[in-house]
Amino acid sequence: MAASPSTARAINDRLALRLLQQEGPLTAGQLKELTGLSRPTVADLVERLTAAGLIEVAGEVRAQRRGPNAKLYGIVAGRAHLAALDVRTEGVALVVSDLVGGVLAEASLPIADDTGTGPAVEQAVALVERTAKEAGADRLHTVGIGAPGLIDPATGELRDSTGLPEWHRRLVAVLQERLPEARVSVENETNLAALAEQRDGAASDRDTFVLLWLGHGTGAAVILDGTLRRGASGGTGEIGFLPVPGTRGLPSATDCTGGFHSLAGAAAVAQLAAEHGITPDRGADPEAAGAVRAAVSAPGDTAHARFLDTLADRVAVGVASVVALLDPGCVVLGGELGQAGGTELAARVQDRLTTMSPLPVEVRPSTLGGGAVLRGALLTARDHAQDELFGVPGH
């Protein structure tokens, strides 16, 4: 059945807006070429989107032949302001951007372990309000939050998780109270990192891959056929609880000690580095990332090579489990440790996979590292805002 004229217009408008998001400012002629629409149809949609305040003239392109210069049209970046937060056990990082994702302000704040729930929440919310003001944002349209823990797929809320600060869960509710006009959403940090690697990072050429997060904790995110898979309870990728050889005991429902976390989490890697006499780079966070970076800087050193080989043995256990279950074809080593290990660690892990699994898999280092969570939160906030402002055909 043919689309109604209003639906067709909405589809065309959205197509043009997505192209302007991806490509930057374009002329009407370029929009015609990229969309395949007729010149009158493009002229109508440009007039319609300009009148709606969604696009504006962003410059001109000098005409190749005699005649007036062609106008460049771009999305009105100031139409909405967004915030993205990376909430960690030890603090929060934040960016405020315009509608096209241009960063206007950045900030971070450490929050001590002994800070009470109320004060911790107030400090984090005040940071958001202060940074938004510095960015010139009178109001925030959308706030995207990345946090450790499970997200309830039915409610979209951060579930109560043992070992994680209570202020994480309270923060989402208080932000919504203090920013009543904003849409506030939360997503698991590893899932956001995977979305960022898919869009802007190591997996931009893949529609199926797994991100293995190696940082203070361990986790995994699964992208199958271009779609993030969360699982029935939102727990897809809780690989820290995976029982593995080489640890003492087994993990429990409330403690991942004895699981993969005990092999590849930052504390375990820091201990492994100390056993091999590796001195971490100063100022690294976590310290284990500094040790990995130091070893990678001189992999020919005997102690460094042994450390990297043992670390690769450990990481390969988790990767082999993922490959056996999902056959993703590509695994990205993310987080601060994955980025610190770079191609040196990734190559060692892949070498072990060739003897551990009959399934072909390419192991790649993250290109975004610890910053992937914040990038993923910003991309998600931008998508949500644009879906609302640009309109979704049929809704």
C-alpha atoms as one frame of an Amber mdcrd trajectory, in Angstrom:
protein
   0.000   0.000   0.000   1.375   3.400  -0.987   2.299   5.797   1.811   0.026
   8.769   2.399   1.403  12.179   1.377   2.002  13.143   5.029   3.827   9.885
   5.758   5.933  10.264   2.617   6.874  13.794   3.654   7.840  12.585   7.138
   9.991   9.813   5.669  11.712  12.225   3.285  12.293  14.787   6.030  13.814
  12.206   8.326  16.036  10.877   5.545  17.327  14.375   4.824  17.949  15.089
   8.506  19.877  11.842   8.952  22.044  12.706   5.963  22.742  16.140   7.403
  23.688  14.498  10.691  26.037  12.035   9.025  27.538  14.227   6.327  27.347
  17.725   7.791  25.939  20.722   5.889  24.766  19.940   2.332  23.378  21.919
  -0.589  19.927  21.231  -2.005  21.647  19.690  -5.019  23.650  17.328  -2.801
  20.499  16.371  -0.915  18.807  15.606  -4.228  21.715  13.390  -5.291  21.986
  11.540  -1.987  18.259  11.005  -1.426  17.253  10.327  -5.034  14.318  12.716
  -4.617  13.207  15.197  -7.253  14.343  18.801  -7.139  10.827  20.133  -6.242
  10.506  17.544  -3.445  13.879  18.569  -2.014  12.941  22.240  -2.262   9.712
  21.537  -0.359  11.427  19.609   2.426  14.132  22.264   2.813  11.427  24.930
   3.177   9.471  22.733   5.594  12.474  21.904   7.806  13.656  25.515   7.831
  10.214  26.732   8.891  10.191  24.094  11.660  13.487  25.425  12.994  15.320
  22.158  12.383  17.725  23.309   9.676  19.288  26.634   8.729  21.646  28.113
   6.170  25.146  27.217   7.372  27.159  28.802   4.571  27.583  28.825   0.825
  29.446  26.852  -1.818  30.979  28.816  -4.668  29.191  28.051  -7.911  31.241
  26.101 -10.473  29.532  28.015 -13.279  28.358  31.585 -13.528  25.445  32.217
 -11.201  24.621  32.528  -7.503  26.466  30.467  -4.908  24.648  27.409  -3.561
  23.391  27.599   0.017  24.589  24.986   2.500  21.937  23.700   4.901  22.777
  22.222   8.302  20.936  21.049  11.393  20.262  23.776  13.963  22.722  22.501
  16.555  21.401  24.780  19.301  17.843  23.476  18.974  18.506  21.185  21.949
  21.218  20.543  24.530  22.223  17.102  25.741  24.219  15.677  28.629  26.043
  12.378  28.905  27.360  10.892  32.147  29.778   8.064  32.848  29.005   7.012
  36.415  31.704   4.918  38.065  32.160   3.607  41.592  34.775   6.283  42.239
  33.118   9.276  40.568  31.395  10.712  37.521  32.480  12.196  34.179  30.209
  14.439  32.114  29.892  16.144  28.755  27.272  18.635  27.573  26.701  18.897
  23.832  24.467  20.427  21.205  21.961  18.476  19.110  24.548  17.234  16.614
  26.893  16.026  19.352  29.329  18.939  19.377  30.848  19.041  22.868  30.254
  22.369  24.625  31.591  21.573  28.100  33.247  18.724  29.979  33.726  18.011
  33.673  34.531  15.222  36.103  34.232  14.752  39.834  35.748  12.126  42.142
  33.409  10.817  44.822  35.056   9.140  47.799  33.972   5.698  48.980  32.913
   7.054  52.376  30.649   9.748  50.897  27.048   9.207  51.980  24.321   8.530
  49.416  22.666  11.940  49.782  25.851  14.017  49.539  27.144  11.910  46.624
  23.944  12.411  44.665  23.896  16.140  45.419  27.513  16.532  44.265  26.813
  14.717  40.993  23.586  16.606  40.258  25.244  19.945  41.071  28.023  19.067
  38.630  25.447  18.484  35.875  23.632  21.748  36.599  26.849  23.754  36.821
  28.347  22.298  33.639  25.116  22.822  31.688  25.108  26.469  32.764  28.750
  26.862  31.682  27.793  25.400  28.293  25.038  27.992  27.860  22.256  25.422
  28.115  19.150  26.917  29.716  17.621  23.441  29.802  18.700  19.926  28.917
  16.537  18.042  26.459  18.031  14.570  27.016  20.421  13.054  29.549  22.115
   9.727  28.847  23.788   7.851  31.699  26.183   4.919  31.598  26.597   2.970
  34.842  27.809  -0.433  35.996  25.172  -2.975  36.909  22.039  -4.481  35.400
  19.325  -2.487  33.658  15.828  -3.902  34.048  14.587  -4.405  30.452  10.964
  -3.925  31.524  11.412  -0.591  33.328  14.715   0.707  31.995  15.855   1.302
  35.577  19.182   0.435  37.178  18.655  -2.592  39.388  19.948  -2.850  42.943
  23.287  -4.657  42.699  25.473  -5.880  45.542  28.802  -4.089  45.695  27.671
  -0.967  43.799  27.044   2.349  45.588  23.452   3.195  46.397  23.964   6.720
  45.022  24.092   5.308  41.489  20.418   4.314  41.614  19.348   7.467  43.444
  21.143   9.689  40.956  18.849   8.738  38.075  15.695   9.528  40.084  17.025
  12.813  41.471  18.203  14.001  38.062  14.712  13.392  36.713  13.233  15.344
  39.634  15.616  18.294  39.207  15.373  18.263  35.399  11.638  17.605  34.886
  11.680  18.686  31.224  14.557  16.357  30.319  14.386  12.763  29.223  16.743
  10.819  31.512  17.786   7.301  30.540  20.361   4.860  31.904  22.209   2.015
  30.188  24.834  -0.483  31.267  28.299   0.998  30.774  29.666  -1.926  28.750
  26.695  -1.836  26.386  27.306   1.865  25.758  30.990   1.206  25.133  30.061
  -1.399  22.519  27.673   0.996  20.779  30.449   3.596  20.639  32.957   1.095
  19.223  30.338   0.084  16.631  29.669   3.654  15.536  33.060   5.338  15.921
  35.617   2.761  16.965  37.210  -0.619  16.447  34.063  -2.404  15.212  32.751
   0.198  12.761  32.967  -2.362   9.943  31.139  -5.110  11.872  27.456  -5.736
  12.512  28.197  -8.720  14.786  30.859  -8.618  17.498  31.439  -8.847  21.239
  33.115  -6.189  23.354  35.043  -7.631  26.298  35.446  -4.869  28.889  38.643
  -5.037  30.942  38.812  -2.329  33.575  38.163  -2.102  37.310  35.677  -4.881
  36.590  34.998  -7.176  33.677  31.979  -7.334  31.423  30.881  -8.069  27.893
  28.428  -6.545  25.436  26.911  -8.466  22.553  26.002  -6.902  19.203  24.290
  -9.366  16.852  23.184  -8.328  13.364  23.654  -4.686  14.311  21.467  -4.901
  17.420  22.497  -4.744  21.071  21.293  -7.858  22.906  20.439  -7.363  26.590
  18.946 -10.754  27.525  15.748 -11.685  29.346  16.763  -9.961  32.593  19.211
  -7.439  31.165  22.184  -9.576  32.188  23.740 -10.522  28.875  27.505 -10.142
  29.223  27.887 -10.520  32.997  31.073 -12.446  32.263  32.646 -11.584  35.597
  30.480 -14.352  37.086  31.675 -16.945  34.542  33.250 -19.889  36.437  36.767
 -20.412  35.101  39.792 -22.555  35.923  42.653 -20.892  37.758  40.637 -19.258
  40.533  39.877 -20.345  44.049  36.293 -21.420  44.515  33.248 -20.426  42.512
  31.334 -17.158  42.141  28.029 -16.708  43.930  24.844 -14.861  43.070  26.102
 -11.833  45.001  29.888 -12.046  44.504  31.872 -12.663  41.315  34.998 -13.641
  43.258  36.080 -16.954  41.799  34.741 -16.051  38.355  36.416 -14.495  35.328
  36.600 -11.229  37.279  39.180 -12.862  39.562  41.386 -13.553  36.554  41.083
 -10.380  34.497  39.732  -7.590  36.715  42.069  -4.695  37.513  42.945  -5.931
  41.014  43.912  -9.367  39.691  45.969  -7.879  36.855  47.742  -5.487  39.238
  48.667  -8.422  41.464  49.898 -10.371  38.440  52.030  -7.408  37.398  53.560
  -7.154  40.884  54.429 -10.857  40.776  56.344 -10.224  37.545  58.059  -7.098
  38.858  56.259  -4.739  36.473  56.296  -1.088  37.569  53.103   0.673  36.386
  53.210   3.969  34.522  52.574   6.724  37.031  49.118   8.200  37.308  47.348
   5.385  35.470  43.766   4.592  36.440  43.336   1.805  37.144  46.908   1.015
  38.198  46.695  -2.257  36.278  46.359  -0.315  33.021  49.643   1.412  33.799
  51.299  -1.962  34.313  49.958  -3.271  31.014  51.076  -0.105  29.237  54.549
  -0.408  30.751  54.844  -4.031  29.618  53.650  -3.232  26.104  56.195  -0.420
  25.801  59.005  -3.008  25.945  57.499  -6.419  25.093  60.945  -7.875  24.366
  61.878  -7.666  28.041  61.666 -11.166  29.542  59.555 -10.176  32.559  57.269
  -8.042  30.404  56.787 -10.860  27.889  55.948 -13.382  30.610  53.449 -11.004
  32.165  51.752 -10.330  28.814  51.692 -14.045  27.977  50.068 -14.916  31.301
  47.571 -12.073  30.956  46.734 -13.245  27.428  46.178 -16.774  28.770  43.670
 -15.385  31.254  41.840 -13.138  28.815  41.676 -15.925  26.235  39.649 -18.053
  28.683  36.871 -15.469  28.647  37.120 -14.832  24.910  37.014 -18.567  24.107
  33.816 -18.937  26.135  32.174 -16.083  24.255  33.303 -17.443  20.889  32.050
 -20.959  21.648  28.569 -19.664  22.513  28.082 -16.849  20.006  30.582 -17.260
  17.136  30.789 -13.447  16.766  33.719 -13.430  14.356  35.193 -10.408  16.143
  35.996  -9.619  19.769  37.103  -6.135  20.834  39.206  -5.836  23.993  37.830
  -2.690  25.585  38.168  -0.756  28.804  41.325   0.801  30.161  43.234  -2.499
  30.169  42.159  -3.459  26.657  43.245  -0.096  25.308  46.526  -0.237  27.235
  47.271  -3.708  25.842  46.641  -2.523  22.297  47.599  -4.722  19.376  50.298
  -6.451  21.457  47.801  -8.020  23.867  45.136  -8.554  21.183  47.592 -10.490
  19.010  48.613 -12.703  21.913  44.969 -13.470  22.735  44.191 -14.250  19.101
  47.160 -16.637  18.897  45.724 -18.593  21.799  42.261 -18.643  20.253  43.573
 -20.377  17.130  44.479 -23.405  19.250  41.511 -23.199  21.646  38.618 -22.844
  19.195  37.789 -24.157  15.713  35.788 -20.980  15.030  37.541 -18.093  13.273
  37.656 -14.890  15.314  39.521 -11.623  14.998  40.630 -10.049  18.278  41.007
  -6.274  18.105  42.032  -3.629  20.635  39.621  -0.845  21.493  40.273   2.474
  19.831  38.161   4.370  22.375  39.236   2.711  25.635  37.830   4.107  28.864
  36.243   7.020  26.999  33.918   4.668  25.125  31.247   4.745  27.847  30.911
   8.521  27.762  30.937   8.498  23.958  28.237   5.830  23.891  26.099   7.752
  26.379  26.367  10.884  24.226  25.512   9.013  21.019  22.496   7.436  22.708
  21.294  10.772  24.080  21.688  12.330  20.631  19.700   9.523  19.002  16.870
   9.852  21.547  16.694  13.630  21.117  16.739  13.466  17.346  14.080  10.757
  17.278  11.773  13.068  19.198  12.639  16.315  17.433  12.859  14.896  13.937
   9.715  12.807  14.311   9.289   9.093  13.687   7.107   8.207  10.695   4.079
   6.171  11.665   4.143   7.227  15.341
